Short mmCIF file of C-alpha atoms and ligand atoms in Angstrom, two decimals:
data_model
loop_
_atom_site.label_atom_id
_atom_site.label_comp_id
_atom_site.label_asym_id
_atom_site.label_seq_id
_atom_site.Cartn_x
_atom_site.Cartn_y
_atom_site.Cartn_z
CA MET A 1 50.21 47.16 19.01
CA ALA A 2 47.49 47.18 17.29
CA SER A 3 43.80 48.26 18.33
CA VAL A 4 41.29 50.61 18.47
CA SER A 5 40.33 51.69 21.71
CA ASN A 6 37.12 53.44 20.53
CA GLN A 7 35.75 49.19 20.85
CA HIS A 8 37.66 48.36 23.75
CA ALA A 9 34.73 50.00 25.01
CA ARG A 10 32.67 46.67 23.28
CA VAL A 11 32.72 43.27 26.22
CA LEU A 12 32.03 39.98 24.59
CA SER A 13 32.08 36.91 26.89
CA GLY A 14 29.79 33.78 26.18
CA MET A 15 29.14 30.80 27.89
CA ARG A 16 28.13 26.69 26.91
CA PRO A 17 24.98 26.14 27.64
CA THR A 18 25.40 23.43 30.31
CA GLY A 19 21.74 23.71 32.47
CA ARG A 20 20.63 25.86 35.10
CA LEU A 21 23.72 26.88 36.57
CA HIS A 22 25.00 26.73 40.13
CA LEU A 23 26.83 29.83 42.88
CA GLY A 24 30.17 28.39 41.93
CA HIS A 25 28.82 30.33 38.12
CA TYR A 26 27.15 33.14 40.43
CA HIS A 27 30.47 34.49 42.17
CA GLY A 28 33.09 33.15 39.45
CA VAL A 29 31.22 33.96 36.32
CA LEU A 30 28.00 36.26 36.66
CA LYS A 31 28.82 38.73 39.58
CA ASN A 32 32.34 40.03 36.98
CA TRP A 33 29.18 40.00 34.56
CA LEU A 34 26.73 42.72 36.38
CA GLU A 35 29.12 44.69 36.95
CA LEU A 36 30.70 45.47 33.46
CA GLN A 37 26.88 46.02 32.26
CA HIS A 38 27.23 48.99 33.98
CA GLU A 39 30.38 50.04 33.05
CA TYR A 40 30.54 48.98 29.25
CA GLU A 41 28.86 47.99 26.27
CA CYS A 42 27.95 44.25 26.91
CA PHE A 43 27.46 41.22 24.95
CA PHE A 44 26.97 37.99 26.62
CA PHE A 45 25.78 35.00 24.51
CA VAL A 46 24.87 31.10 24.50
CA ALA A 47 27.53 29.21 22.89
CA ASP A 48 25.90 26.35 21.44
CA TRP A 49 28.13 25.51 18.52
CA HIS A 50 31.07 25.22 21.30
CA ALA A 51 28.18 23.05 22.54
CA LEU A 52 28.45 20.45 19.75
CA THR A 53 31.91 20.89 19.93
CA THR A 54 31.82 18.47 22.01
CA GLN A 55 28.31 17.07 22.68
CA TYR A 56 27.88 16.01 19.06
CA GLU A 57 26.31 12.96 19.74
CA ASP A 58 23.71 13.91 22.30
CA PRO A 59 22.68 17.80 20.79
CA ALA A 60 18.99 16.87 22.06
CA GLY A 61 19.14 18.80 25.42
CA ILE A 62 20.58 21.54 24.17
CA PRO A 63 17.69 24.11 23.45
CA ASP A 64 16.53 23.46 26.93
CA SER A 65 20.05 24.25 28.12
CA ALA A 66 20.38 27.30 26.15
CA ARG A 67 16.90 28.51 27.81
CA ASP A 68 17.50 27.47 31.12
CA MET A 69 21.01 28.77 31.51
CA VAL A 70 19.37 32.61 29.86
CA ILE A 71 16.74 32.67 32.49
CA ASP A 72 19.20 31.79 35.23
CA TRP A 73 21.72 35.13 33.93
CA LEU A 74 18.42 37.14 34.16
CA ALA A 75 17.48 35.82 37.23
CA ALA A 76 20.81 37.04 38.34
CA GLY A 77 20.38 40.35 37.78
CA ILE A 78 21.91 40.63 33.70
CA ASN A 79 19.72 44.04 32.38
CA PRO A 80 18.78 43.10 28.95
CA SER A 81 18.63 46.76 28.80
CA SER A 82 22.07 46.89 29.30
CA ALA A 83 23.24 44.13 28.74
CA THR A 84 22.60 42.62 24.93
CA LEU A 85 21.80 38.64 24.80
CA PHE A 86 21.79 36.07 21.94
CA VAL A 87 22.94 32.15 20.90
CA GLN A 88 25.04 31.71 18.80
CA SER A 89 23.86 30.08 15.80
CA ARG A 90 21.43 33.34 15.69
CA VAL A 91 23.78 34.80 14.09
CA PRO A 92 25.31 32.72 11.18
CA GLU A 93 27.61 35.50 10.43
CA HIS A 94 29.71 33.50 13.21
CA ALA A 95 30.49 30.51 11.17
CA GLU A 96 31.28 32.94 7.76
CA LEU A 97 33.80 34.40 10.22
CA HIS A 98 35.58 31.41 11.19
CA LEU A 99 35.77 29.77 7.93
CA LEU A 100 36.72 32.72 6.67
CA LEU A 101 39.47 32.87 9.21
CA SER A 102 39.91 29.12 8.99
CA MET A 103 42.00 30.07 5.36
CA ILE A 104 44.37 31.94 7.01
CA THR A 105 45.55 29.95 10.77
CA PRO A 106 48.35 27.84 10.69
CA LEU A 107 47.33 23.63 11.57
CA GLY A 108 50.03 24.60 14.60
CA TRP A 109 48.47 27.25 15.93
CA LEU A 110 45.17 25.14 17.06
CA GLU A 111 47.18 22.23 17.10
CA ARG A 112 48.96 24.00 20.54
CA VAL A 113 46.09 25.53 21.91
CA PRO A 114 46.70 23.87 25.64
CA THR A 115 42.90 22.72 26.01
CA TYR A 116 42.63 20.75 22.84
CA LYS A 117 44.90 18.00 24.44
CA ASP A 118 44.23 18.64 27.59
CA GLN A 119 40.75 17.86 26.46
CA GLN A 120 41.23 15.25 24.81
CA GLU A 121 42.72 13.19 27.79
CA LYS A 122 40.11 14.61 29.96
CA LEU A 123 36.83 13.94 27.59
CA LYS A 124 38.83 9.44 26.29
CA GLU A 125 34.95 8.99 26.47
CA MET A 126 34.37 11.51 23.08
CA ASP A 127 35.99 10.86 19.95
CA LEU A 128 37.75 14.15 19.65
CA SER A 129 39.18 13.65 16.94
CA THR A 130 36.91 15.87 14.59
CA TYR A 131 37.84 19.10 12.74
CA GLY A 132 34.74 20.37 14.45
CA PHE A 133 36.98 20.27 17.79
CA LEU A 134 40.32 21.22 16.57
CA GLY A 135 38.83 24.46 15.15
CA TYR A 136 36.94 25.66 18.52
CA PRO A 137 39.18 27.42 19.42
CA LEU A 138 39.23 29.49 16.38
CA LEU A 139 35.21 29.49 16.11
CA GLN A 140 35.89 32.07 19.95
CA SER A 141 38.21 34.13 17.98
CA ALA A 142 35.21 34.43 15.24
CA ASP A 143 33.57 35.21 18.20
CA ILE A 144 35.33 38.06 19.49
CA LEU A 145 36.22 39.61 16.14
CA ILE A 146 33.05 39.99 14.84
CA TYR A 147 32.18 42.40 17.37
CA LYS A 148 35.72 43.80 17.25
CA ALA A 149 35.54 43.42 20.92
CA GLY A 150 37.78 45.09 23.30
CA GLN A 151 37.48 42.90 26.33
CA VAL A 152 36.93 39.01 26.62
CA PRO A 153 35.57 38.47 30.55
CA VAL A 154 37.18 34.75 30.75
CA GLY A 155 38.69 32.32 32.55
CA GLU A 156 41.83 31.23 33.38
CA ASP A 157 41.83 28.21 31.32
CA GLN A 158 40.14 30.77 28.31
CA ILE A 159 43.48 32.77 27.84
CA ALA A 160 45.33 30.75 24.82
CA HIS A 161 42.30 31.40 22.98
CA VAL A 162 42.09 34.84 23.05
CA GLU A 163 46.05 34.86 22.60
CA LEU A 164 44.87 32.89 19.44
CA THR A 165 42.65 35.11 18.65
CA ARG A 166 45.25 38.54 18.86
CA GLU A 167 47.26 36.47 16.95
CA VAL A 168 44.63 36.08 14.31
CA ALA A 169 44.02 39.47 14.16
CA ARG A 170 47.63 40.46 13.84
CA ARG A 171 47.75 38.27 10.77
CA PHE A 172 44.50 39.29 9.44
CA ASN A 173 44.82 42.86 9.37
CA HIS A 174 48.07 42.25 8.19
CA ILE A 175 47.39 40.38 5.02
CA PHE A 176 44.26 42.30 4.67
CA GLY A 177 45.01 45.65 6.64
CA ARG A 178 47.65 46.33 3.28
CA GLU A 179 45.98 48.51 1.03
CA PRO A 180 48.29 49.83 -1.87
CA ASP A 181 47.43 52.78 -1.60
CA PHE A 182 46.97 52.63 2.04
CA GLU A 183 49.87 56.34 2.78
CA VAL A 184 47.39 58.06 0.31
CA LYS A 185 44.50 56.84 1.34
CA ALA A 186 45.21 57.88 4.86
CA GLU A 187 45.79 61.56 4.42
CA GLU A 188 43.25 61.79 2.13
CA ALA A 189 40.92 60.55 5.52
CA LYS A 190 42.91 62.86 7.62
CA LYS A 191 41.61 65.78 5.07
CA LYS A 192 38.13 65.26 6.69
CA MET A 193 38.97 66.12 10.27
CA GLY A 194 39.31 69.51 9.55
CA LYS A 195 42.51 71.67 8.91
CA LYS A 196 42.99 71.13 12.93
CA ASN A 197 42.13 68.95 14.26
CA ALA A 198 44.69 66.40 11.16
CA LYS A 199 46.67 69.21 12.05
CA LEU A 200 46.87 68.29 16.04
CA PHE A 201 46.45 64.02 15.10
CA ASP A 202 50.06 64.85 12.51
CA GLU A 203 51.97 66.31 15.60
CA LEU A 204 50.43 63.76 17.88
CA ARG A 205 51.18 60.82 15.57
CA ARG A 206 54.65 61.90 15.19
CA ARG A 207 54.93 62.16 19.15
CA TYR A 208 53.86 58.40 19.24
CA GLN A 209 55.59 57.53 16.81
CA GLU A 210 58.99 59.03 17.30
CA GLN A 211 58.99 59.18 21.55
CA GLY A 212 56.80 56.39 21.78
CA ASP A 213 54.62 59.20 23.74
CA GLN A 214 51.86 57.00 25.00
CA GLU A 215 49.92 59.56 26.05
CA ALA A 216 50.10 61.01 22.53
CA LEU A 217 48.56 57.93 21.28
CA GLU A 218 45.54 58.21 24.31
CA VAL A 219 45.05 61.55 23.23
CA ALA A 220 44.94 60.35 18.99
CA ARG A 221 42.73 57.94 19.54
CA ALA A 222 40.02 59.95 21.52
CA LEU A 223 40.49 62.50 18.57
CA LEU A 224 39.65 59.55 16.97
CA GLU A 225 36.69 58.29 18.28
CA GLY A 226 35.44 61.97 18.55
CA GLN A 227 34.72 61.64 14.82
CA GLY A 228 31.20 62.30 13.89
CA ASN A 229 31.82 62.15 10.02
CA ILE A 230 33.93 60.68 8.71
CA THR A 231 33.38 56.55 7.64
CA LEU A 232 34.34 53.39 9.55
CA SER A 233 36.97 52.14 6.53
CA ASP A 234 38.45 55.63 7.09
CA ARG A 235 38.72 55.82 10.86
CA GLU A 236 39.73 52.20 10.82
CA ARG A 237 42.42 53.88 8.64
CA LEU A 238 43.59 56.37 10.35
CA PHE A 239 44.22 53.80 13.90
CA GLY A 240 46.44 51.80 11.68
CA TYR A 241 48.30 54.95 10.27
CA LEU A 242 48.11 56.47 13.90
CA GLU A 243 49.95 53.18 14.75
CA GLY A 244 52.32 52.78 11.59
CA GLY A 245 50.52 49.27 10.71
CA GLY A 246 47.69 49.02 7.18
CA ARG A 247 44.48 49.22 7.91
CA ILE A 248 42.85 47.65 11.64
CA ILE A 249 39.67 45.94 10.67
CA LEU A 250 39.92 43.79 13.67
CA PRO A 251 41.15 45.56 16.33
CA GLU A 252 42.67 43.02 18.75
CA PRO A 253 41.38 41.96 22.08
CA GLN A 254 42.36 42.05 26.13
CA ALA A 255 41.68 39.17 28.01
CA LEU A 256 39.66 40.34 31.47
CA LEU A 257 40.49 37.98 33.54
CA THR A 258 38.18 36.57 36.14
CA LYS A 259 39.63 35.94 39.53
CA ALA A 260 39.18 31.90 40.60
CA SER A 261 35.82 32.25 42.03
CA LYS A 262 36.13 31.46 46.46
CA MET A 263 33.21 29.68 46.74
CA PRO A 264 33.57 25.58 46.77
CA GLY A 265 31.82 23.14 45.53
CA LEU A 266 30.00 20.90 48.98
CA ASP A 267 32.85 19.12 49.53
CA GLY A 268 35.25 21.67 49.51
CA GLN A 269 36.75 21.13 45.36
CA LYS A 270 35.48 23.07 42.59
CA MET A 271 31.68 23.76 42.47
CA SER A 272 30.60 21.33 39.39
CA LYS A 273 28.73 19.42 38.25
CA SER A 274 30.43 16.49 37.28
CA TYR A 275 31.60 16.26 40.91
CA ASN A 276 27.64 16.31 41.99
CA ASN A 277 28.52 18.83 44.69
CA THR A 278 26.21 22.25 44.02
CA ILE A 279 23.72 24.02 45.18
CA SER A 280 21.86 25.67 42.27
CA LEU A 281 20.15 28.91 41.76
CA ARG A 282 17.52 27.53 42.25
CA ASP A 283 17.02 24.62 44.49
CA SER A 284 14.53 25.35 46.86
CA PRO A 285 15.39 26.50 50.06
CA ALA A 286 14.51 23.61 51.84
CA GLU A 287 16.47 21.35 49.04
CA VAL A 288 19.99 24.22 50.65
CA GLU A 289 19.20 23.70 53.54
CA LYS A 290 19.64 20.29 53.51
CA ALA A 291 23.15 20.26 51.24
CA LEU A 292 24.59 22.62 53.31
CA ARG A 293 23.41 20.67 56.75
CA THR A 294 24.12 17.77 55.23
CA MET A 295 27.97 18.84 54.04
CA PRO A 296 31.25 17.18 54.97
CA THR A 297 33.59 19.22 58.38
CA ASP A 298 36.66 19.00 59.40
CA PRO A 299 36.50 14.79 59.55
CA ALA A 300 38.25 14.20 62.93
CA ARG A 301 35.47 15.85 64.83
CA VAL A 302 32.94 12.68 65.36
CA ARG A 303 31.95 13.96 68.15
CA ARG A 304 30.45 17.20 69.73
CA THR A 305 33.01 17.12 71.79
CA ASP A 306 36.23 16.95 69.90
CA PRO A 307 37.48 19.59 68.65
CA GLY A 308 38.73 20.98 65.02
CA ASP A 309 39.97 22.46 62.82
CA PRO A 310 38.54 25.26 59.95
CA ASP A 311 41.00 24.34 57.88
CA LYS A 312 40.53 21.27 57.31
CA CYS A 313 36.84 21.98 56.67
CA PRO A 314 34.45 22.87 53.77
CA VAL A 315 32.40 25.03 56.29
CA TRP A 316 35.29 27.09 56.73
CA GLN A 317 35.62 27.42 52.92
CA PHE A 318 32.07 28.98 52.51
CA HIS A 319 32.72 31.96 55.85
CA GLN A 320 34.92 33.14 53.72
CA VAL A 321 32.89 34.55 50.49
CA TYR A 322 29.42 34.38 53.22
CA SER A 323 30.63 35.71 56.84
CA ASP A 324 31.74 39.02 57.91
CA SER A 325 35.90 38.75 60.26
CA SER A 326 33.43 38.34 63.46
CA VAL A 327 32.00 35.31 62.56
CA HIS A 328 35.40 34.06 61.15
CA GLU A 329 36.88 34.79 64.99
CA TRP A 330 33.45 33.03 66.49
CA VAL A 331 33.86 29.80 63.76
CA GLN A 332 37.65 29.43 64.79
CA GLN A 333 37.41 29.68 68.34
CA GLY A 334 34.61 27.85 68.36
CA CYS A 335 35.85 25.75 66.17
CA ARG A 336 38.54 24.13 67.45
CA SER A 337 37.68 25.08 71.14
CA ALA A 338 34.63 22.44 71.05
CA GLY A 339 32.61 24.94 71.97
CA ILE A 340 30.39 25.55 68.77
CA GLY A 341 28.13 22.25 66.73
CA CYS A 342 28.51 22.27 63.33
CA LEU A 343 25.69 22.73 62.82
CA GLU A 344 25.15 25.76 65.35
CA CYS A 345 28.65 26.72 62.88
CA LYS A 346 26.88 25.77 59.45
CA GLN A 347 23.67 28.19 60.00
CA PRO A 348 24.78 31.68 59.41
CA ILE A 349 26.04 30.53 56.13
CA VAL A 350 22.61 28.58 55.90
CA ASP A 351 21.11 31.53 56.65
CA ALA A 352 23.29 34.09 53.84
CA VAL A 353 22.89 31.97 51.10
CA LEU A 354 19.28 31.73 51.43
CA ALA A 355 19.24 35.37 51.95
CA GLU A 356 20.80 35.26 48.55
CA LEU A 357 19.17 33.15 46.56
CA ALA A 358 15.66 34.00 47.71
CA PRO A 359 15.68 37.30 45.11
CA ILE A 360 17.02 35.69 42.42
CA GLN A 361 14.53 33.14 42.45
CA GLU A 362 11.33 35.62 42.31
CA ARG A 363 12.95 37.25 39.02
CA ALA A 364 13.55 32.95 37.49
CA ARG A 365 9.82 32.06 38.84
CA GLU A 366 8.77 35.67 36.83
CA TYR A 367 11.22 34.63 33.56
CA GLU A 368 9.93 31.40 33.42
CA ALA A 369 6.24 32.37 34.22
CA GLN A 370 6.74 34.64 30.41
CA PRO A 371 8.32 31.97 28.00
CA ASP A 372 7.46 35.31 25.79
CA LEU A 373 9.36 37.68 27.55
CA VAL A 374 12.25 35.55 27.75
CA ARG A 375 11.26 34.55 23.70
CA SER A 376 11.61 38.02 23.09
CA ILE A 377 14.88 39.15 24.87
CA LEU A 378 16.07 37.14 22.61
CA ASN A 379 14.91 37.58 19.28
CA GLU A 380 15.95 41.46 19.67
CA GLY A 381 19.31 40.40 21.60
CA CYS A 382 20.10 38.46 17.86
CA GLU A 383 18.81 41.22 15.82
CA LYS A 384 21.41 43.63 17.59
CA ALA A 385 24.07 41.04 17.58
CA ARG A 386 23.20 40.22 14.33
CA ASP A 387 23.29 43.97 13.13
CA VAL A 388 26.84 44.27 14.71
CA ALA A 389 28.30 41.22 12.69
CA ARG A 390 26.57 41.65 9.24
CA GLU A 391 28.56 45.61 9.09
CA THR A 392 32.20 43.77 10.30
CA MET A 393 31.64 40.86 7.58
CA GLU A 394 31.32 43.80 5.38
CA GLU A 395 34.31 45.60 6.54
CA VAL A 396 36.20 41.66 6.44
CA ARG A 397 34.83 40.90 2.49
CA HIS A 398 35.82 43.79 0.96
CA ALA A 399 38.74 43.16 2.86
CA MET A 400 39.69 39.46 1.36
CA SER A 401 38.04 41.12 -2.04
CA LEU A 402 35.12 39.24 -1.98
CA VAL A 403 33.17 42.08 -3.63
CA MET A 404 32.98 42.62 -7.76
CA SER A 405 32.74 46.21 -7.73
N1 LIG B 501 34.96 28.59 25.20
C1 LIG B 501 34.12 28.67 26.35
C2 LIG B 501 33.34 28.35 26.90
O1 LIG B 501 33.66 27.06 26.50
C3 LIG B 501 32.97 29.42 25.48
C4 LIG B 501 32.95 30.93 24.92
C5 LIG B 501 32.51 30.53 23.78
C6 LIG B 501 33.09 31.73 24.88
N2 LIG B 501 33.17 31.56 22.58
C7 LIG B 501 33.84 32.66 23.67
C8 LIG B 501 34.10 32.93 25.70
C9 LIG B 501 33.62 34.14 24.04
C10 LIG B 501 34.84 34.29 25.53
C11 LIG B 501 33.88 34.86 24.54
O2 LIG B 501 33.46 28.79 28.15
FE1 SF4 B 502 33.55 23.61 60.07
FE2 SF4 B 502 32.45 24.95 61.93
FE3 SF4 B 502 32.32 22.31 62.29
FE4 SF4 B 502 34.70 23.93 62.84
S1 SF4 B 502 32.78 23.26 63.55
S2 SF4 B 502 34.93 21.55 61.93
S3 SF4 B 502 34.35 25.00 60.91
S4 SF4 B 502 31.28 22.72 60.32
#
């Protein structure tokens, strides 16, 4: 188990620039990000290079889509003073790490990523037999590893990419974390912590390595994290030394599975632009109301007097997201007895969605009106991300013998 726990506080996630976001994104991803930004150091980025891996023939819309998406993040409440927001292509170090990782990544690992064949099948109209498309999960690995992120919030479909990232990191550390004089250097680093800490470190290390004592491991990690006056490389050596391996340069991240959102589309399928069943975060109240009033219900309720079954109705799924148990009871009872009409049944949802969207749209209008503000949020975020990325690349170049002395 190779990890560097002081980095576990860092969260990174990216989204392809798809333009304006909808309620599916809000309930599935953004609400999760909103919570994370208070607990962790978060980096959220626009994966514009990832968009090019499929959309290379039609890239013209990417910049506007990116901007609209970032405005929706901000409107949803992502706070640029708690989270770093940036654009992938403006941190070119991602590309350098991608290239360097490609040197050690077996082709089979990429060919075996399930999304590779799946997406090629699904997106038959595009020619995805490209180098970029095959390498895209490795680009994602570079995105993650360059920030030494400990946790990566992703949906089910992306778990395999985080798994690949862990394998690549392990291989990297195995190949490049082995210095000939590793033990000597680790011992020297240990001494720099002072006599008392060095002794404590030895004792904890022994307890972990001899008895597998997890608590000792945690305490030792905390001890290392608390060391203000040792260098980053020394700290990495000691993390590796503690766990019995070489130096850990790229820590293995963990996937933070985002539970599938219960938010259905207007037709009861998954909410997705390609199904044309979305409510966008910036649809006007009149549009929202119209979309909900015209959304399908249990087909058995042809006339107002026909009883229905909420289990066969997408409106009921909306009630799962938006209503409390007393409303649930009212729906169940009223639907099955034809006591309420469908429009009546939908009204609490109309009210709830409008109430949810009002503050989001208010903020979206503010950001829309201040393009310079959005630009400077991204400029600052890109700078901050780049500082971290540059630091990692220094270590990576050193480890891969790309630096002349
Ligand atoms: N591949 C992700 C998607 O298509 C987006 C993404 C790119 C990402 N790099 C990432 C997500 C790094 C998490 C971490 O949705
Ligand atoms: Fe659906 Fe409500 Fe109409 Fe029943 S009453 S069919 S749950 S909209």
